[in-house]
């Protein structure tokens, strides 16, 4: 053991806690300190300070954009801007954002930024901690709550949430919305028992994943009814895939399927209208059984 000066002591504390500390001369738009940057950004503080120095001469708006581009995921720029606004008003700001490390990958971090005055000038001191493990747990729990526990397909609400996110992407691929119902499934349960019915459902999910692999979304609407959001490039190939899926029976019970589907226009992202159209097509298919029916969104 040996004595250490204050700066060495601070670095020991930061390294032990896995924290990064930075300080900014707000008026000069200049980072003046970056301690233990390796813990968060996987590069030295000296490199970070050197990289940021060239931004000091920019206009305030350009400076904010440059610094945000350097550190933060594009989707979190607004969060950083809001926090900086608080700092300029003399308020402490605590926020979570995805930070970019030296490998170019992003991970969730929590930043606590506190303004203070020194020689009548506004400074900012901030502490950054890695909270990616916390977000991993949150995302896993959310994913768990979005799944149907038996089939591990997305449940009705989870499918709806993800479907909307897929359709909100701009630009986005062409999508088809497909609804599937097993013909006379009740008879399987009545004649062979619910255990057999469960096996049929799991085999159906297996076939869905085979014919509509990722990035398609597969959901269980309820009972023996399933939904698929499927990207496609050619309608003919997609319709051929739907037909092949229907031809694939579930031996030894010869379970057939009814399918209703629609193509989603580029300007239509209303989920309720999409599902209503596909459900209408499925209703028609169920009257005939063992067929696929298309319905267009008006």
CSV table of C-alpha atoms in Angstrom, one decimal:
chain,number,residue,atom,x,y,z
A,1,UNK,CA,0.0,0.0,0.0
A,2,UNK,CA,1.2,3.5,-0.7
A,3,UNK,CA,-0.3,7.0,-0.5
A,4,UNK,CA,-1.9,8.5,-3.6
A,5,UNK,CA,-2.7,12.1,-4.6
A,6,UNK,CA,-6.2,13.3,-5.1
A,7,UNK,CA,-6.3,12.7,-8.9
A,8,UNK,CA,-5.0,9.1,-8.5
A,9,UNK,CA,-7.5,8.6,-5.7
A,10,UNK,CA,-10.4,9.8,-7.9
A,11,UNK,CA,-9.3,7.5,-10.7
A,12,UNK,CA,-9.2,4.5,-8.3
A,13,UNK,CA,-12.7,5.3,-7.2
A,14,UNK,CA,-13.9,5.7,-10.8
A,15,UNK,CA,-12.2,2.4,-11.9
A,16,UNK,CA,-13.6,0.6,-8.9
A,17,UNK,CA,-17.2,1.7,-9.6
A,18,UNK,CA,-16.9,1.4,-13.4
A,19,UNK,CA,-17.7,5.1,-13.9
A,20,UNK,CA,-16.6,7.8,-16.3
A,21,UNK,CA,-16.3,11.4,-15.3
A,22,UNK,CA,-16.3,14.4,-17.6
A,23,UNK,CA,-16.2,18.2,-17.3
A,24,UNK,CA,-17.3,20.8,-19.8
A,25,UNK,CA,-16.6,24.5,-20.1
A,26,UNK,CA,-20.1,25.3,-21.4
A,27,UNK,CA,-19.3,28.9,-22.6
A,28,UNK,CA,-16.3,27.7,-24.6
A,29,UNK,CA,-18.0,24.5,-25.7
A,30,UNK,CA,-14.9,22.6,-24.6
A,31,UNK,CA,-14.5,19.4,-22.7
A,32,UNK,CA,-11.7,20.0,-20.2
A,33,UNK,CA,-11.7,16.6,-18.5
A,34,UNK,CA,-12.5,13.0,-19.3
A,35,UNK,CA,-11.5,10.5,-16.6
A,36,UNK,CA,-11.7,6.7,-16.9
A,37,UNK,CA,-13.3,6.9,-20.4
A,38,UNK,CA,-12.2,3.3,-21.1
A,39,UNK,CA,-14.9,2.0,-18.7
A,40,UNK,CA,-17.6,3.3,-21.0
A,41,UNK,CA,-16.2,4.2,-24.4
A,42,UNK,CA,-13.3,1.7,-24.6
A,43,UNK,CA,-11.0,4.5,-25.6
A,44,UNK,CA,-8.7,6.8,-23.6
A,45,UNK,CA,-9.9,10.1,-22.2
A,46,UNK,CA,-7.0,11.8,-24.1
A,47,UNK,CA,-8.4,10.5,-27.4
A,48,UNK,CA,-11.9,11.7,-26.6
A,49,UNK,CA,-10.7,15.2,-25.6
A,50,UNK,CA,-8.6,15.4,-28.8
A,51,UNK,CA,-11.5,14.3,-31.0
A,52,UNK,CA,-13.9,16.8,-29.4
A,53,UNK,CA,-11.5,19.8,-29.5
A,54,UNK,CA,-12.3,20.5,-33.2
A,55,UNK,CA,-16.0,21.0,-32.3
A,56,UNK,CA,-15.4,24.0,-30.0
A,57,UNK,CA,-15.4,26.5,-32.9
A,58,UNK,CA,-18.8,25.4,-34.2
A,59,UNK,CA,-22.0,27.3,-33.7
A,60,UNK,CA,-24.0,26.1,-30.7
A,61,UNK,CA,-26.5,24.1,-32.8
A,62,UNK,CA,-23.8,22.5,-34.9
A,63,UNK,CA,-21.7,21.8,-31.8
A,64,UNK,CA,-24.7,20.0,-30.1
A,65,UNK,CA,-25.2,17.9,-33.2
A,66,UNK,CA,-21.5,17.1,-33.6
A,67,UNK,CA,-21.1,16.0,-30.0
A,68,UNK,CA,-24.4,14.0,-30.1
A,69,UNK,CA,-23.2,12.2,-33.3
A,70,UNK,CA,-19.9,11.4,-31.6
A,71,UNK,CA,-21.4,9.9,-28.4
A,72,UNK,CA,-25.0,9.0,-28.8
A,73,UNK,CA,-27.3,6.8,-30.9
A,74,UNK,CA,-29.3,9.0,-33.4
A,75,UNK,CA,-32.6,8.0,-31.8
A,76,UNK,CA,-31.4,9.5,-28.4
A,77,UNK,CA,-30.3,12.9,-29.7
A,78,UNK,CA,-33.5,14.5,-28.5
A,79,UNK,CA,-33.0,13.1,-25.0
A,80,UNK,CA,-29.5,14.7,-24.8
A,81,UNK,CA,-30.8,18.0,-26.2
A,82,UNK,CA,-33.5,18.1,-23.5
A,83,UNK,CA,-30.9,17.4,-20.8
A,84,UNK,CA,-28.5,20.1,-22.0
A,85,UNK,CA,-31.4,22.5,-22.0
A,86,UNK,CA,-31.9,21.8,-18.3
A,87,UNK,CA,-28.2,22.3,-17.6
A,88,UNK,CA,-28.3,25.7,-19.3
A,89,UNK,CA,-31.1,26.7,-17.0
A,90,UNK,CA,-29.0,25.7,-14.0
A,91,UNK,CA,-30.8,22.3,-13.3
A,92,UNK,CA,-29.3,18.9,-12.9
A,93,UNK,CA,-30.2,16.4,-15.6
A,94,UNK,CA,-30.3,12.6,-15.3
A,95,UNK,CA,-31.0,10.7,-18.5
A,96,UNK,CA,-30.4,7.3,-20.2
A,97,UNK,CA,-29.1,7.1,-23.7
A,98,UNK,CA,-27.3,4.6,-25.9
A,99,UNK,CA,-23.6,5.5,-26.0
A,100,UNK,CA,-21.2,4.5,-28.8
A,101,UNK,CA,-18.0,2.7,-27.7
A,102,UNK,CA,-14.8,2.3,-29.6
A,103,UNK,CA,-16.0,-0.7,-31.5
A,104,UNK,CA,-18.9,1.3,-32.9
A,105,UNK,CA,-21.5,-0.6,-30.9
A,106,UNK,CA,-24.0,1.1,-28.7
A,107,UNK,CA,-24.8,0.3,-25.1
A,108,UNK,CA,-27.2,1.9,-22.6
A,109,UNK,CA,-25.7,4.3,-20.2
A,110,UNK,CA,-27.0,6.7,-17.5
A,111,UNK,CA,-25.6,10.2,-17.4
A,112,UNK,CA,-25.9,12.5,-14.4
A,113,UNK,CA,-25.0,16.1,-15.5
A,114,UNK,CA,-24.7,18.8,-12.9
A,115,UNK,CA,-24.1,22.5,-13.7
A,116,UNK,CA,-22.0,24.7,-11.5
A,117,UNK,CA,-20.4,28.2,-11.6
A,118,UNK,CA,-16.7,28.8,-11.4
A,119,UNK,CA,-15.3,32.3,-11.8
A,120,UNK,CA,-18.7,33.5,-13.1
A,121,UNK,CA,-18.6,30.9,-15.8
A,122,UNK,CA,-20.9,27.9,-16.3
A,123,UNK,CA,-19.4,24.5,-16.2
A,124,UNK,CA,-20.9,21.1,-16.4
A,125,UNK,CA,-19.6,18.0,-14.6
A,126,UNK,CA,-21.1,14.6,-15.5
A,127,UNK,CA,-20.8,11.0,-14.4
A,128,UNK,CA,-21.6,8.2,-16.8
A,129,UNK,CA,-22.4,4.6,-15.7
A,130,UNK,CA,-23.1,1.5,-17.8
A,131,UNK,CA,-26.7,0.3,-17.3
A,132,UNK,CA,-26.9,-2.0,-20.2
A,133,UNK,CA,-27.4,-5.1,-18.0
A,134,UNK,CA,-30.4,-3.4,-16.5
A,135,UNK,CA,-31.9,-2.7,-19.9
A,136,UNK,CA,-31.1,-6.3,-21.0
A,137,UNK,CA,-33.2,-7.5,-18.0
A,138,UNK,CA,-36.0,-5.1,-18.9
A,139,UNK,CA,-36.1,-6.1,-22.5
A,140,UNK,CA,-36.0,-9.8,-21.6
A,141,UNK,CA,-39.0,-9.3,-19.3
A,142,UNK,CA,-40.8,-7.2,-21.9
A,143,UNK,CA,-40.2,-9.9,-24.5
A,144,UNK,CA,-41.4,-12.5,-22.1
A,145,UNK,CA,-44.7,-10.6,-21.5
A,146,UNK,CA,-45.1,-10.3,-25.3
A,147,UNK,CA,-45.0,-14.0,-25.8
A,148,UNK,CA,-47.7,-16.7,-25.7
A,149,UNK,CA,-46.4,-19.0,-23.0
A,150,UNK,CA,-47.4,-22.2,-24.7
A,151,UNK,CA,-46.4,-21.7,-28.3
A,152,UNK,CA,-43.8,-19.0,-27.7
A,153,UNK,CA,-45.3,-17.0,-30.6
A,154,UNK,CA,-46.1,-13.4,-29.9
A,155,UNK,CA,-49.4,-13.0,-28.0
A,156,UNK,CA,-52.1,-10.7,-29.4
A,157,UNK,CA,-50.9,-7.5,-27.7
A,158,UNK,CA,-47.2,-8.2,-28.3
A,159,UNK,CA,-47.8,-8.9,-32.0
A,160,UNK,CA,-49.8,-5.7,-32.4
A,161,UNK,CA,-47.1,-3.6,-30.8
A,162,UNK,CA,-44.3,-5.1,-32.9
A,163,UNK,CA,-46.4,-5.0,-36.1
A,164,UNK,CA,-47.0,-1.3,-35.7
A,165,UNK,CA,-43.3,-0.7,-35.2
A,166,UNK,CA,-42.5,-2.7,-38.4
A,167,UNK,CA,-45.1,-0.8,-40.4
A,168,UNK,CA,-43.9,2.6,-39.0
A,169,UNK,CA,-40.5,2.1,-40.5
A,170,UNK,CA,-39.7,4.5,-43.3
A,171,UNK,CA,-38.8,3.3,-45.9
A,172,UNK,CA,-40.2,-0.2,-45.3
A,173,UNK,CA,-40.6,-3.3,-47.4
A,174,UNK,CA,-43.9,-4.5,-48.8
A,175,UNK,CA,-45.8,-6.6,-46.3
A,176,UNK,CA,-48.6,-9.1,-46.3
A,177,UNK,CA,-50.8,-9.7,-43.3
A,178,UNK,CA,-51.9,-13.4,-43.0
A,179,UNK,CA,-54.5,-15.0,-40.7
A,180,UNK,CA,-54.7,-18.8,-40.2
A,181,UNK,CA,-57.3,-20.9,-38.6
A,182,UNK,CA,-57.2,-24.7,-38.3
A,183,UNK,CA,-60.3,-26.4,-39.8
A,184,UNK,CA,-62.4,-28.4,-37.3
A,185,UNK,CA,-59.8,-28.1,-34.6
A,186,UNK,CA,-62.5,-28.6,-31.9
A,187,UNK,CA,-63.0,-32.1,-33.3
A,188,UNK,CA,-59.4,-32.9,-32.6
A,189,UNK,CA,-59.7,-32.0,-29.0
A,190,UNK,CA,-63.1,-33.8,-28.7
A,191,UNK,CA,-62.0,-37.0,-30.4
A,192,UNK,CA,-58.3,-37.3,-29.4
A,193,UNK,CA,-58.0,-35.1,-26.3
A,194,UNK,CA,-56.4,-31.8,-25.5
A,195,UNK,CA,-52.9,-33.2,-25.3
A,196,UNK,CA,-53.2,-34.2,-29.0
A,197,UNK,CA,-54.7,-30.8,-29.7
A,198,UNK,CA,-51.6,-29.2,-28.1
A,199,UNK,CA,-49.3,-31.2,-30.3
A,200,UNK,CA,-51.2,-30.1,-33.4
A,201,UNK,CA,-50.8,-26.4,-32.4
A,202,UNK,CA,-47.1,-26.8,-31.8
A,203,UNK,CA,-46.7,-28.5,-35.2
A,204,UNK,CA,-48.6,-25.7,-36.8
A,205,UNK,CA,-46.2,-23.2,-35.2
A,206,UNK,CA,-43.3,-25.3,-36.5
A,207,UNK,CA,-44.6,-25.1,-40.0
A,208,UNK,CA,-45.3,-21.4,-39.8
A,209,UNK,CA,-41.7,-20.8,-38.7
A,210,UNK,CA,-40.5,-23.0,-41.6
A,211,UNK,CA,-42.5,-21.2,-44.3
A,212,UNK,CA,-42.4,-17.7,-42.8
A,213,UNK,CA,-38.9,-17.4,-41.2
A,214,UNK,CA,-37.6,-14.2,-39.7
A,215,UNK,CA,-38.0,-11.3,-40.2
A,216,UNK,CA,-41.6,-12.4,-40.4
A,217,UNK,CA,-43.6,-11.9,-37.2
A,218,UNK,CA,-45.7,-14.8,-36.0
A,219,UNK,CA,-48.5,-14.3,-33.4
A,220,UNK,CA,-51.2,-16.4,-31.8
A,221,UNK,CA,-54.5,-14.5,-31.9
A,222,UNK,CA,-56.1,-17.1,-29.7
A,223,UNK,CA,-57.1,-20.8,-29.6
A,224,UNK,CA,-56.1,-22.2,-33.0
A,225,UNK,CA,-55.9,-18.9,-34.8
A,226,UNK,CA,-52.5,-17.4,-35.8
A,227,UNK,CA,-51.3,-14.2,-37.5
A,228,UNK,CA,-48.2,-13.5,-39.7
A,229,UNK,CA,-46.8,-10.2,-40.8
A,230,UNK,CA,-44.6,-11.2,-43.8
A,231,UNK,CA,-42.3,-9.0,-45.9
A,232,UNK,CA,-42.2,-10.0,-49.6
A,233,UNK,CA,-40.7,-8.8,-52.9
A,234,UNK,CA,-42.9,-10.7,-55.3
A,235,UNK,CA,-46.6,-11.4,-54.7
A,236,UNK,CA,-46.5,-14.5,-56.9
A,237,UNK,CA,-43.8,-16.1,-54.7
A,238,UNK,CA,-45.6,-15.2,-51.5
A,239,UNK,CA,-48.9,-16.7,-52.7
A,240,UNK,CA,-47.0,-19.8,-53.7
A,241,UNK,CA,-45.5,-20.0,-50.2
A,242,UNK,CA,-49.0,-19.7,-48.7
A,243,UNK,CA,-50.2,-22.5,-50.9
A,244,UNK,CA,-47.3,-24.7,-50.0
A,245,UNK,CA,-48.0,-24.0,-46.3
A,246,UNK,CA,-51.6,-25.0,-46.7
A,247,UNK,CA,-50.7,-28.3,-48.5
A,248,UNK,CA,-48.4,-29.3,-45.6
A,249,UNK,CA,-50.8,-31.3,-43.4
A,250,UNK,CA,-50.4,-32.4,-39.8
A,251,UNK,CA,-50.3,-36.2,-39.8
A,252,UNK,CA,-51.8,-38.5,-38.7
A,253,UNK,CA,-54.8,-36.2,-38.2
A,254,UNK,CA,-55.0,-34.6,-41.7
A,255,UNK,CA,-55.6,-31.2,-40.2
A,256,UNK,CA,-56.4,-28.6,-42.8
A,257,UNK,CA,-56.0,-24.9,-42.7
A,258,UNK,CA,-58.1,-21.9,-43.7
A,259,UNK,CA,-56.1,-18.7,-44.6
A,260,UNK,CA,-57.2,-15.1,-45.1
A,261,UNK,CA,-54.6,-12.5,-46.3
A,262,UNK,CA,-54.2,-9.0,-47.6
A,263,UNK,CA,-51.3,-6.9,-49.0
A,264,UNK,CA,-50.6,-3.7,-47.1
A,265,UNK,CA,-50.3,-0.6,-49.3
A,266,UNK,CA,-47.4,1.7,-48.8
A,267,UNK,CA,-49.7,4.4,-47.5
A,268,UNK,CA,-51.7,2.2,-45.2
A,269,UNK,CA,-50.4,1.5,-41.7
A,270,UNK,CA,-53.7,1.5,-39.7
A,271,UNK,CA,-53.4,-1.8,-37.8
A,272,UNK,CA,-57.1,-2.1,-37.1
A,273,UNK,CA,-58.1,-1.7,-40.7
A,274,UNK,CA,-55.4,-4.3,-41.8
A,275,UNK,CA,-56.5,-6.9,-39.3
A,276,UNK,CA,-60.2,-6.3,-40.2
A,277,UNK,CA,-59.5,-6.9,-43.8
A,278,UNK,CA,-57.5,-10.1,-43.3
A,279,UNK,CA,-60.2,-11.4,-40.8
A,280,UNK,CA,-62.9,-10.8,-43.4
A,281,UNK,CA,-60.9,-12.9,-45.9
A,282,UNK,CA,-60.4,-15.6,-43.2
A,283,UNK,CA,-64.1,-15.7,-42.5
A,284,UNK,CA,-64.8,-16.4,-46.2
A,285,UNK,CA,-62.1,-19.1,-46.3
A,286,UNK,CA,-63.6,-20.8,-43.2
A,287,UNK,CA,-66.9,-21.1,-44.9
A,288,UNK,CA,-65.3,-23.1,-47.6
A,289,UNK,CA,-62.5,-24.7,-45.5
A,290,UNK,CA,-59.0,-25.7,-46.7
A,291,UNK,CA,-58.5,-22.7,-48.9
A,292,UNK,CA,-56.8,-19.3,-49.0
A,293,UNK,CA,-58.8,-16.1,-49.7
A,294,UNK,CA,-57.4,-12.7,-50.5
A,295,UNK,CA,-59.1,-9.4,-49.6
A,296,UNK,CA,-57.7,-6.0,-50.6
A,297,UNK,CA,-57.6,-3.0,-48.3
A,298,UNK,CA,-59.9,-0.3,-49.6
